Coordinates of C-alpha atoms in Angstrom, one line a residue:
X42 CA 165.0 199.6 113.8
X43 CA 166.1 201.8 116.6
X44 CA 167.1 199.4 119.5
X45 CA 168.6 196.2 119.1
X46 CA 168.9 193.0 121.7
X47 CA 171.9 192.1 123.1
X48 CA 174.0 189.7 120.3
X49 CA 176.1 187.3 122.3
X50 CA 178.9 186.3 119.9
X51 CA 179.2 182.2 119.5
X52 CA 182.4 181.2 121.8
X53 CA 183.7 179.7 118.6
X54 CA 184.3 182.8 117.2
X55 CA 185.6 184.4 120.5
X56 CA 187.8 181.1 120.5
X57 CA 188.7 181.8 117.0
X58 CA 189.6 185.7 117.2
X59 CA 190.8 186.0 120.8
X60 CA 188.6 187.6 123.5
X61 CA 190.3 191.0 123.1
X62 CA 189.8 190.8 119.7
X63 CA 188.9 194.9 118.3
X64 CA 186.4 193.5 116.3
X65 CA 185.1 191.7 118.6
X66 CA 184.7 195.0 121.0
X67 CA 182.9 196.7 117.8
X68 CA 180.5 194.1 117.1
X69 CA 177.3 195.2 118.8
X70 CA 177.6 198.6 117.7
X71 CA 178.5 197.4 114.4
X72 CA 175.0 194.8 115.1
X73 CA 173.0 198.3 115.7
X74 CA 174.0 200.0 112.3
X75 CA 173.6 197.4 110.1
X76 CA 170.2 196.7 111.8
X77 CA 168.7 200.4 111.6
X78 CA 170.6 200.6 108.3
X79 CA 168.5 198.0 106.5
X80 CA 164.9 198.4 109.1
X81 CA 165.8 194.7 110.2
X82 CA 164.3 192.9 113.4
X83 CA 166.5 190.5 114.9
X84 CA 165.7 187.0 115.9
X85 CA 168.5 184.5 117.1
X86 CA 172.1 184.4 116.3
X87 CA 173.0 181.5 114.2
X88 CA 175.6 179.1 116.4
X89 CA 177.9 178.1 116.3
X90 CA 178.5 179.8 113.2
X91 CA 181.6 180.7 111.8
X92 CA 185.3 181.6 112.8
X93 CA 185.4 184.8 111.4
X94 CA 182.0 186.4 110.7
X95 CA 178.9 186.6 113.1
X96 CA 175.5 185.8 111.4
X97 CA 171.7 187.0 112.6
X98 CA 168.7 185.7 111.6
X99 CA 166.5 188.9 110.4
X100 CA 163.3 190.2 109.5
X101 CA 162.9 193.0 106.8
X102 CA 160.4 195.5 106.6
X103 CA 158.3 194.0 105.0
X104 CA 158.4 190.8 107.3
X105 CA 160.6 189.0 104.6
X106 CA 163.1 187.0 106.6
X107 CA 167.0 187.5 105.5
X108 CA 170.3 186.6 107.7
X109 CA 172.9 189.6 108.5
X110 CA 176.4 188.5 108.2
X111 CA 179.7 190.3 110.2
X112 CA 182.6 189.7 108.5
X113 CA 185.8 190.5 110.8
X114 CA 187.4 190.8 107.2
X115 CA 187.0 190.1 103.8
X116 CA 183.1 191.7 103.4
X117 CA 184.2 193.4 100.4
X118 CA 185.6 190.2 98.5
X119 CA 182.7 187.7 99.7
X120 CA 179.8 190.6 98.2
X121 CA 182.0 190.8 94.7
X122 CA 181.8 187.2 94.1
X123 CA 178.3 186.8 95.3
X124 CA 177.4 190.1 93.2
X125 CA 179.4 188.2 89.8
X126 CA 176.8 184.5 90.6
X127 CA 173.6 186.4 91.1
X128 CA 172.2 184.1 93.0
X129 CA 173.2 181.2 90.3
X130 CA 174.2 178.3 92.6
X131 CA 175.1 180.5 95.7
X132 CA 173.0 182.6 98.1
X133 CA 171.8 186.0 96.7
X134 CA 173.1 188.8 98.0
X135 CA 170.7 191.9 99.1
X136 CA 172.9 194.9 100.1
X137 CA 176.2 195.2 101.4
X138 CA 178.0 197.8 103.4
X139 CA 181.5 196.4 103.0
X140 CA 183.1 199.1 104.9
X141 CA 181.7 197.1 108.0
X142 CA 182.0 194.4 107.1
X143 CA 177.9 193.9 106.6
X144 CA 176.2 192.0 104.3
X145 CA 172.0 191.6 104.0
X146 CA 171.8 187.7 102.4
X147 CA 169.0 185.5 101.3
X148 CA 168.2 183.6 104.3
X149 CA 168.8 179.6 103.9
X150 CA 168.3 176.9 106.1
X151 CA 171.4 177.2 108.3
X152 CA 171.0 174.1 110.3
X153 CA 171.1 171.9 107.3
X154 CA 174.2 171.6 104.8
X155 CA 175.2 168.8 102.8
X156 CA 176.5 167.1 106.1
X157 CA 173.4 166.5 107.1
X158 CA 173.7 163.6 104.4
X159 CA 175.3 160.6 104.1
X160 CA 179.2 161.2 102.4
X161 CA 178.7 159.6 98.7
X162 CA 175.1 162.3 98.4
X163 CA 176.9 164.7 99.9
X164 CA 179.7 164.4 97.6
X165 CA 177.5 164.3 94.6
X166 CA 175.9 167.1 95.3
X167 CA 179.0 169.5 96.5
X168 CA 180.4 168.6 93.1
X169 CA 177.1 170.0 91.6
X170 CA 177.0 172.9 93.7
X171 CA 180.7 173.7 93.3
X172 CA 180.7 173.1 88.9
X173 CA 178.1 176.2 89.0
X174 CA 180.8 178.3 90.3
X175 CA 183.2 178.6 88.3
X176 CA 182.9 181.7 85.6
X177 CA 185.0 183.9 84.5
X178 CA 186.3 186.3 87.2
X179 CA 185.1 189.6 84.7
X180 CA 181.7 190.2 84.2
X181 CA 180.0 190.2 80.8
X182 CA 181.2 193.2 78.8
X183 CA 184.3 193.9 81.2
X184 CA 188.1 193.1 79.7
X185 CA 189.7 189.9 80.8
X186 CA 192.3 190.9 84.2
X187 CA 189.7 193.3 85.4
X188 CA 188.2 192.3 88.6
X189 CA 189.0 192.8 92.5
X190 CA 189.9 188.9 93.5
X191 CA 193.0 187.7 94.6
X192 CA 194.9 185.1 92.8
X193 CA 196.0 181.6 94.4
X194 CA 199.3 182.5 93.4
X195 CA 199.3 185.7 95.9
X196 CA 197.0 184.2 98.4
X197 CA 198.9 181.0 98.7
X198 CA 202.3 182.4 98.7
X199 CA 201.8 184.2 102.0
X200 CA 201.4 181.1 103.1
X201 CA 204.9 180.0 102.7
X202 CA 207.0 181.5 105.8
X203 CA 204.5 179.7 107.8
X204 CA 204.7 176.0 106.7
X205 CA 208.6 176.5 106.9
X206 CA 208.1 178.3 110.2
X207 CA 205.3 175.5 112.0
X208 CA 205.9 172.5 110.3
X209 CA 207.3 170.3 112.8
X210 CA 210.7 169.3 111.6
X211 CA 210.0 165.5 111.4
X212 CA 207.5 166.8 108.5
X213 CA 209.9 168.9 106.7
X214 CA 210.0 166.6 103.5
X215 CA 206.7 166.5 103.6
X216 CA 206.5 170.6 103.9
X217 CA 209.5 170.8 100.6
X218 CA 207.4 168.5 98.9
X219 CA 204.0 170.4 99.0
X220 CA 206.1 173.9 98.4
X221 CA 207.7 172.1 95.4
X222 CA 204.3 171.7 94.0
X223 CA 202.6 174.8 94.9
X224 CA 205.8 176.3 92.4
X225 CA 204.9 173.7 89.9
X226 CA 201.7 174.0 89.5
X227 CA 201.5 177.6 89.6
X228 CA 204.2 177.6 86.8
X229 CA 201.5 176.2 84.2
X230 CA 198.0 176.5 85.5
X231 CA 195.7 175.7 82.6
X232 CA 193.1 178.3 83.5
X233 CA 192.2 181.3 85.9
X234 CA 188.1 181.2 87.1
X235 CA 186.4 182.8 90.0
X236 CA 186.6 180.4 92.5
X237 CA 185.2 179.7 96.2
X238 CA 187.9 179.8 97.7
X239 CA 187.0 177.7 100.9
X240 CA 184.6 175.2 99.8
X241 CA 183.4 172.0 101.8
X242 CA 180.2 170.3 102.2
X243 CA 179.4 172.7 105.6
X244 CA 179.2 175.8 103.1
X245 CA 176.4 174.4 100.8
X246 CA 172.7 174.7 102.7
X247 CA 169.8 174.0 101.9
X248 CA 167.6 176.7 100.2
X249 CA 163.7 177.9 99.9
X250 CA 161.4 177.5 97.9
X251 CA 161.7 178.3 94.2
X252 CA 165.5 177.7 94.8
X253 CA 168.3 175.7 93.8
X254 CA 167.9 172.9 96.5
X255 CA 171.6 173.2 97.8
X256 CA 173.3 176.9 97.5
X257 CA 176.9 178.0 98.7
X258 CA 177.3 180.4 101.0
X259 CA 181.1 181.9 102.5
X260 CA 183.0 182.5 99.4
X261 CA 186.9 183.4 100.5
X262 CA 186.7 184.0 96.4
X263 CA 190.6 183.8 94.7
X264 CA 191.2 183.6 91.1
X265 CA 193.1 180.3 90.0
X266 CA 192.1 176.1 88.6
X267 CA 189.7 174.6 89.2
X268 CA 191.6 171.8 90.8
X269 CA 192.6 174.1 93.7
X270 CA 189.0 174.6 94.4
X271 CA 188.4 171.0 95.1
X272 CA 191.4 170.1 96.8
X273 CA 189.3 171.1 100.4
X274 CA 186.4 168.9 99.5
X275 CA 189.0 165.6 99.3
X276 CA 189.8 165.9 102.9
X277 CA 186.4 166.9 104.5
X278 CA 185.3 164.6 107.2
X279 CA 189.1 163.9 107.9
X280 CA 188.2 162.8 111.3
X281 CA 185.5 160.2 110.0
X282 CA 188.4 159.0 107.2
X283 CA 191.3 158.7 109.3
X284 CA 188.8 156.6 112.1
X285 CA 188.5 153.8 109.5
X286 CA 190.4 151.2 107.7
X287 CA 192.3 152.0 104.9
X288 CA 192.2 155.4 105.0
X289 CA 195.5 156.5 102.6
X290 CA 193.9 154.4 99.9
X291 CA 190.3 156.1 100.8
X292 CA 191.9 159.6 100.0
X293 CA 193.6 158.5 96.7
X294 CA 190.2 156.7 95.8
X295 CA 188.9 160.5 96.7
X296 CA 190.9 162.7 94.2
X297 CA 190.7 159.9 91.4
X298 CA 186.3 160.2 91.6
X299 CA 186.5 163.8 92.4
X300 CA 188.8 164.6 89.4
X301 CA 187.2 162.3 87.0
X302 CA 183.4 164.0 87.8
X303 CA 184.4 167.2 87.0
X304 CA 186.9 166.7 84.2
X305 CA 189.9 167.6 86.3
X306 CA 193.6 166.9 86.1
X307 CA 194.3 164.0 88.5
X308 CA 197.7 165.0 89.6
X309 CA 197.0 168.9 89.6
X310 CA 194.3 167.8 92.0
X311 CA 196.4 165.3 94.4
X312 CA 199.4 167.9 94.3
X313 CA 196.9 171.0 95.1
X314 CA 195.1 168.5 97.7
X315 CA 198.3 167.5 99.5
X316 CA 199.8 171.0 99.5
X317 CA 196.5 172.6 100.9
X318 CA 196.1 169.7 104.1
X319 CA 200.1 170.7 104.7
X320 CA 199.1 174.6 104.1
X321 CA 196.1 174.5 106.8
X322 CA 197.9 171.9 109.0
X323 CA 200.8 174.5 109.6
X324 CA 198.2 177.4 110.5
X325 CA 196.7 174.6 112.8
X326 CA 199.8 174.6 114.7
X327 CA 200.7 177.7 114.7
X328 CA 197.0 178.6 116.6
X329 CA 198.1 175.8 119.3
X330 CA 196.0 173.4 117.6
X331 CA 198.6 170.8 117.3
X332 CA 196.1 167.5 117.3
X333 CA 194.1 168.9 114.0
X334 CA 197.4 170.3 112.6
X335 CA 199.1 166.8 112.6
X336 CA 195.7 164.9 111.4
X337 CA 195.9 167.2 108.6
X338 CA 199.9 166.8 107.8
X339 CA 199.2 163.0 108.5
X340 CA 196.3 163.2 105.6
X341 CA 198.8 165.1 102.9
X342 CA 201.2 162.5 103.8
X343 CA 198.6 159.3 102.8
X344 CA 198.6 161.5 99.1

């Protein structure tokens, strides 16, 4: 393709990266490569899509329809875990040109994840969706250690200046405490898989034809327990939770059903739970977000 239609980015990622955002200032040109890279025809923009990554429905050459995604970073990670699933449980990946942050997907139905159902099916079926995930890091054939993810140990500790730095001070036990676990869990971690990395029930769609009915899509792929994996899928719907009764008991009901269905350590899974919802609730704050940070801080706190 030659010539490409003007791509409005969604205002939630303008919100998200800042309207003077580089990347932002790059992205039709960057639109325009991948396009006449890969012969594609653009539709529609997928909105509001994500916070970080820009996605166009496609057409191929041969009229088969695909999705373009635009990572402002972490292209290169997302196509290495999607290249280790083939496909098994997550979208496929097509062809990647990391170095812009381009990737050529499988296109799913991106209107309909597994919020679209009610929260018990949902649950079920993230928990089947998320089980499929977790291999070894290495391919077949390739030593044990080689591969190019990040471990949670790594990712998580630059994390840590910033809940001391943003967690308001009437929190601070709460912010010790979910540091003191992050250094005890990490001390004796019973395993090291691939995992998602940033998994909820609004990263599982629904798929084609000849398909897994539900596949993942948006890996932020680390290396580390299972347990951390599923921490994110205890809080999601937060909002929904904390608007009923009984919502501290709710979330400990939550980590008990999640850990028991998939054979996971109870209290590795509340500690990684509770020290994720204080982890996102500081970077919540920090980005002026102070009514989702708290919600979040609140939720740790019902663990």
């Amino acid at each position: 393709m030659t010539s490409a239609p003007h791509v409005e980015p969604p205002q939630r990622l303008v919100r998200f990266l800042g309207a003077d955002s580089p990347w932002l200032a790059r992205l039709p040109g960057l639109v325009r490569t991948s396009l006449a890279r890969w012969e594609l025809t653009a539709e529609r923009v997928i909105s509001p899509g994500g916070r970080g990554s820009l996605v166009v429905l496609v057409r191929r050459a041969d009229g088969s329809p695909a999705a373009l995604k635009l990572r402002a970073a972490g292209a290169a990670d997302e196509a290495a875990a999607l290249s280790r699933w083939e496909g098994h449980g997550a979208v496929r990946l097509l062809d990647a040109a990391p170095e812009d942050g381009a990737l050529l997907l499988e296109r799913l139905h991106a209107e309909v994840s597994l919020r679209s159902l009610p929260d018990a099916k949902a649950t079920l079926e993230a928990v089947s969706a998320l089980h499929r995930l977790w291999v070894s890091p290495s391919p077949p054939g390739v030593p044990d250690g080689e591969h190019p993810f990040t471990a949670v140990e790594e990712h998580t500790g630059r994390a840590v200046e910033g809940i001391r730095a943003h967690v308001p001070e009437e929190a601070r036990p709460l912010a010790d405490a979910a540091l003191a676990l992050r250094s005890e869990l990490l001390a004796d971690a019973p395993e090291h898989v691939l995992l998602h990395g940033d998994f909820r029930q609004g990263a599982v769609l629904s798929a084609g034809p000849g398909r897994a009915h539900w596949l993942v899509i948006g890996p932020d792929p680390l290396v580390g327990e299972r347990a951390y994996d599923l921490a994110r899928l205890v809080r999601d719907r937060l909002h929904d939770l904390a608007a009923g009764s009984g919502a501290p008991a709710i979330a400990r009901r939550r980590v008990a059903k999640l850990a028991n269905s998939l054979e996971v350590d109870r209290d590795r899974l509340r500690g990684w739970s509770l020290y994720r919802a204080v982890e996102s609730g500081a970077r919540h704050i920090a980005a002026g977000d102070r009514a989702d940070g708290e919600a979040l801080l609140e939720f740790a706190d019902w663990l």
